[in-house]
Coordinates of C-alpha atoms in Angstrom, one line a residue:
M1 CA -26.9 17.2 25.6
I2 CA -26.5 17.1 21.8
K3 CA -27.1 13.8 20.2
K4 CA -24.5 12.9 17.7
D5 CA -25.5 12.1 14.1
L6 CA -25.0 8.6 12.9
I7 CA -23.4 7.7 9.6
K8 CA -23.4 4.3 8.0
I9 CA -20.3 3.3 6.1
N10 CA -19.8 0.4 3.8
Y11 CA -16.4 -0.9 4.8
A12 CA -14.6 -3.0 2.3
V13 CA -12.3 -4.0 5.1
L14 CA -9.3 -5.4 3.5
F15 CA -9.0 -8.8 4.9
S16 CA -7.0 -8.0 1.8
F17 CA -10.5 -8.3 0.4
F18 CA -10.7 -6.0 -2.5
L19 CA -6.9 -5.7 -2.6
M20 CA -5.8 -9.1 -3.6
Y21 CA -8.4 -11.8 -3.8
G22 CA -11.0 -10.6 -6.2
C23 CA -13.7 -11.1 -3.6
E24 CA -14.9 -8.2 -1.5
D25 CA -16.5 -8.6 2.0
V26 CA -18.7 -5.5 2.5
I27 CA -19.5 -4.7 6.2
T28 CA -22.1 -2.2 7.0
Y29 CA -22.4 -0.7 10.5
E30 CA -23.1 2.6 12.2
L31 CA -20.3 4.9 13.4
N32 CA -20.3 8.0 15.6
S33 CA -19.6 11.1 13.6
T34 CA -20.9 14.5 13.1
T35 CA -19.8 15.2 9.5
P36 CA -18.7 13.1 6.6
R37 CA -15.0 12.1 6.8
I38 CA -12.3 10.7 4.5
V39 CA -12.1 6.9 4.7
I40 CA -8.7 5.4 3.6
E41 CA -8.2 1.6 3.3
G42 CA -4.9 0.3 2.1
A43 CA -2.2 -2.4 2.7
V44 CA 1.0 -3.8 1.4
T45 CA 1.7 -7.5 1.8
D46 CA 4.5 -10.1 1.4
E47 CA 2.8 -11.3 -1.8
A48 CA 3.3 -9.8 -5.2
G49 CA 1.5 -6.5 -5.9
P50 CA 0.0 -4.4 -7.2
Y51 CA -1.0 -3.0 -3.8
K52 CA -4.1 -0.8 -3.6
V53 CA -5.4 2.1 -1.6
K54 CA -9.1 2.9 -1.7
I55 CA -10.2 6.5 -0.8
S56 CA -13.8 7.5 -0.2
R57 CA -15.9 9.9 1.8
S58 CA -18.3 8.7 4.4
S59 CA -21.9 9.5 3.5
D60 CA -24.8 10.8 5.5
Y61 CA -26.9 8.5 7.6
F62 CA -30.0 9.3 5.6
N63 CA -28.2 8.8 2.3
F64 CA -25.8 5.9 3.0
D65 CA -26.3 4.2 -0.3
S66 CA -24.4 7.0 -2.0
Y67 CA -20.8 5.8 -1.3
N68 CA -18.6 8.6 -2.5
N69 CA -15.2 7.5 -4.0
V70 CA -12.6 10.2 -4.0
S71 CA -10.7 10.8 -7.2
N72 CA -7.7 12.9 -8.1
A73 CA -6.0 12.4 -4.8
E74 CA -2.2 12.3 -4.6
V75 CA -1.2 8.9 -3.0
I76 CA 2.4 8.0 -2.2
I77 CA 3.8 4.8 -0.6
S78 CA 7.4 4.9 0.6
D79 CA 9.6 2.7 2.8
S80 CA 12.4 2.9 5.3
R81 CA 14.8 1.6 2.6
G82 CA 14.4 4.8 0.6
N83 CA 12.0 3.5 -2.0
S84 CA 9.0 5.6 -3.0
E85 CA 6.2 5.3 -5.5
T86 CA 3.2 7.5 -6.5
L87 CA 0.2 5.4 -7.1
S88 CA -2.0 5.6 -10.2
E89 CA -5.8 5.9 -10.0
T90 CA -7.1 2.8 -11.9
S91 CA -10.8 3.4 -11.1
P92 CA -12.7 6.0 -9.2
G93 CA -11.2 6.2 -5.7
V94 CA -8.9 3.2 -6.2
Y95 CA -5.1 3.8 -6.5
E96 CA -2.5 1.1 -7.4
T97 CA 1.2 0.6 -7.2
A98 CA 3.1 -0.6 -10.3
D99 CA 6.7 -1.4 -9.2
L100 CA 6.7 -1.5 -5.4
V101 CA 8.5 -4.6 -4.0
T102 CA 8.1 -5.3 -0.2
H103 CA 10.6 -6.6 2.3
Y104 CA 10.2 -8.1 5.8
N105 CA 11.1 -5.9 8.9
T106 CA 10.6 -2.8 6.8
E107 CA 8.5 0.3 7.7
Y108 CA 6.1 1.6 5.1
Y109 CA 4.7 5.1 4.9
L110 CA 1.5 6.3 3.3
K111 CA 0.8 9.9 2.3
V112 CA -2.6 10.9 0.8
K113 CA -3.4 14.4 -0.2
V114 CA -7.0 15.3 -0.9
G115 CA -7.3 18.9 -1.9
D116 CA -5.5 20.8 0.8
D117 CA -5.8 18.0 3.4
L118 CA -2.9 15.6 4.1
F119 CA -3.4 12.2 5.7
E120 CA -0.4 10.0 6.8
A121 CA 0.2 6.6 8.3
S122 CA 2.9 4.1 8.8
T123 CA 3.1 0.3 9.3
I124 CA 5.7 -2.4 9.6
L125 CA 5.8 -5.6 7.5
L126 CA 6.8 -8.3 9.9
E127 CA 7.8 -11.9 9.3
P128 CA 4.7 -14.2 9.2
I129 CA 3.4 -16.6 11.9
I130 CA 3.2 -20.0 10.2
I131 CA 0.1 -22.1 10.4
D132 CA 1.3 -25.6 11.1
S133 CA -1.9 -27.4 10.4
L134 CA -5.7 -27.4 10.7
S135 CA -7.9 -29.9 12.4
Y136 CA -11.7 -30.4 12.8
E137 CA -14.3 -32.1 14.9
I138 CA -18.0 -32.4 14.7
D139 CA -20.2 -31.0 17.4
E140 CA -23.3 -33.1 17.1
D141 CA -25.3 -31.1 19.7
D142 CA -24.9 -27.8 17.9
E143 CA -24.8 -29.4 14.4
E144 CA -21.5 -27.7 13.7
Y145 CA -18.1 -28.5 12.2
V146 CA -15.4 -26.9 14.4
V147 CA -12.2 -26.1 12.5
T148 CA -9.1 -25.2 14.5
S149 CA -5.7 -23.8 13.4
H150 CA -2.5 -24.7 15.1
F151 CA 0.7 -22.6 15.3
Q152 CA 3.7 -21.7 17.4
D153 CA 3.8 -18.3 19.0
D154 CA 7.3 -16.7 18.9
P155 CA 8.5 -16.3 22.5
D156 CA 11.1 -13.6 21.5
K157 CA 8.7 -11.0 20.2
E158 CA 5.1 -9.7 20.4
D159 CA 2.9 -11.4 17.9
Y160 CA -0.3 -10.0 16.4
A161 CA -2.4 -11.5 13.7
V162 CA -5.8 -11.3 12.0
T163 CA -7.3 -14.7 10.9
N164 CA -10.1 -15.6 8.5
F165 CA -11.5 -19.0 7.6
K166 CA -12.7 -19.4 4.0
L167 CA -15.4 -21.8 2.7
G168 CA -15.9 -21.6 -1.0
D169 CA -15.4 -18.0 -2.1
R170 CA -16.5 -16.5 1.2
Y171 CA -14.2 -15.3 3.9
E172 CA -15.8 -15.4 7.4
K173 CA -15.5 -12.5 9.8
P174 CA -12.0 -12.0 11.1
M175 CA -10.5 -12.9 14.5
A176 CA -7.8 -10.8 16.0
Y177 CA -4.9 -12.6 17.8
S178 CA -2.5 -11.1 20.4
D179 CA 0.0 -13.1 22.4
R180 CA -0.3 -10.9 25.4
L181 CA -1.4 -13.8 27.6
T182 CA 0.1 -16.7 25.5
N183 CA 3.6 -15.6 24.5
G184 CA 5.7 -18.6 23.5
N185 CA 2.8 -21.0 23.6
Y186 CA 1.7 -23.5 21.0
I187 CA -1.7 -22.1 20.0
E188 CA -4.7 -24.3 19.2
T189 CA -7.5 -21.8 19.8
Q190 CA -8.0 -19.9 16.6
R191 CA -11.2 -21.7 15.6
H192 CA -14.3 -21.2 13.6
D193 CA -17.6 -23.0 13.8
F194 CA -19.3 -23.9 10.5
H195 CA -23.0 -24.9 10.8
K196 CA -23.6 -28.2 8.9
D197 CA -26.0 -26.3 6.6
S198 CA -23.1 -24.2 5.3
L199 CA -21.3 -27.3 4.0
K200 CA -22.2 -29.2 0.9
T201 CA -22.5 -33.0 0.9
G202 CA -19.1 -34.6 0.2
I203 CA -15.7 -32.9 0.5
N204 CA -15.4 -29.3 1.6
R205 CA -12.1 -27.5 1.3
I206 CA -11.8 -24.9 4.2
E207 CA -8.8 -22.5 4.2
C208 CA -7.4 -20.6 7.1
R209 CA -5.6 -17.4 6.2
M210 CA -3.5 -15.7 8.9
R211 CA -2.1 -12.2 8.4
T212 CA 0.6 -11.2 10.7
V213 CA 0.3 -7.5 11.5
D214 CA 1.9 -4.8 13.7
A215 CA 0.3 -3.5 16.9
N216 CA -1.5 -0.6 15.3
T217 CA -3.2 -2.8 12.6
Y218 CA -4.1 -5.3 15.3
E219 CA -5.8 -2.5 17.3
Y220 CA -7.8 -1.4 14.2
F221 CA -9.1 -4.9 13.6
K222 CA -9.7 -5.6 17.3
T223 CA -11.8 -2.4 17.7
L224 CA -13.6 -3.1 14.3
I225 CA -14.6 -6.5 15.5
E226 CA -15.8 -5.1 18.8
A227 CA -17.9 -2.4 16.9
L228 CA -19.4 -5.1 14.7
A229 CA -20.3 -7.2 17.7
V230 CA -22.1 -4.2 19.3
G231 CA -23.7 -3.3 16.0
T232 CA -25.3 -6.8 15.8
D233 CA -26.6 -6.9 19.4
Y234 CA -30.0 -5.3 19.2
F235 CA -30.4 -5.4 22.9
S236 CA -27.2 -3.4 23.5
S237 CA -27.5 0.2 24.8
T238 CA -23.9 0.8 23.6
T239 CA -23.3 2.8 20.4
P240 CA -20.5 1.3 18.3
E241 CA -17.2 3.3 18.5
N242 CA -15.1 4.2 15.5
P243 CA -12.3 1.6 15.0
K244 CA -8.9 2.9 16.1
S245 CA -7.2 4.3 13.0
N246 CA -3.4 4.8 12.5
L247 CA -4.2 7.6 10.0
S248 CA -3.6 11.2 10.8
N249 CA -5.9 14.2 10.5
G250 CA -9.1 12.5 11.5
A251 CA -9.4 10.0 8.7
L252 CA -11.2 6.7 9.2
G253 CA -9.8 3.4 8.1
Y254 CA -6.2 2.2 8.2
F255 CA -3.0 1.5 6.3
G256 CA -1.6 -1.9 7.2
A257 CA 1.1 -4.5 6.2
Y258 CA 0.4 -8.2 6.1
A259 CA 2.7 -11.2 6.1
I260 CA 0.4 -14.0 5.0
S261 CA 0.3 -17.7 6.0
R262 CA -2.3 -20.2 4.7
N263 CA -3.3 -23.7 5.3
S264 CA -6.3 -25.8 4.4
I265 CA -8.2 -28.9 5.3
D266 CA -10.7 -31.1 3.6
V267 CA -13.9 -31.5 5.7
K268 CA -16.2 -34.4 4.8
K269 CA -19.9 -33.9 5.5

């Protein structure tokens, strides 16, 4: 039995992290792979662009600090309305749109050519699930502030979302939502626990950001979250699996479309 090599990738997993918000959440974890592979991370949203695609090459396990950005790629985003744009490389491995305008219920296509290799993906920009409100309570036993989001699931369609809570300039790890068991329900279970030590004395503004996604993007984040959970369990005998990608030709990462809803609450410590 041949033991697979492990590589370690710094994933700037978009939570539209590096794409839109100027703050980048870097997640490091081990993946199963035998050779370095192309990593593509990109998204369009229902907010104003530019939209970005980041291209890199996974590095060797024993040299994971050398994160190799891929320059001189050909990157094209098009849509089912007949629009198309070739992205410009604005920094090594980062490609941006200039004029692309997005629309709900529209399919978007990504083509990336690196040398002779072609990588493709598609995604649909759906209408957003709206966060009605946030609430919080104090768990005195665990010394935590529990913040909960509230929203109505649409009974007429399948809903998928990725949710983050933000305190200060830090987005917490994402939660993936599917209405497979809750279709049409009023949802009050997307919650995050903030330890009291993470809050400053006085008023703390906590934001919830919900990104409505299609089924493929949901699967990517769901399997990413599962991989991160395994990767932080030092007693687990399970090796983290690669997150499910919607990219062709063996690329890691994903190309997604986000419809974004936000709400915030002031928490007093």
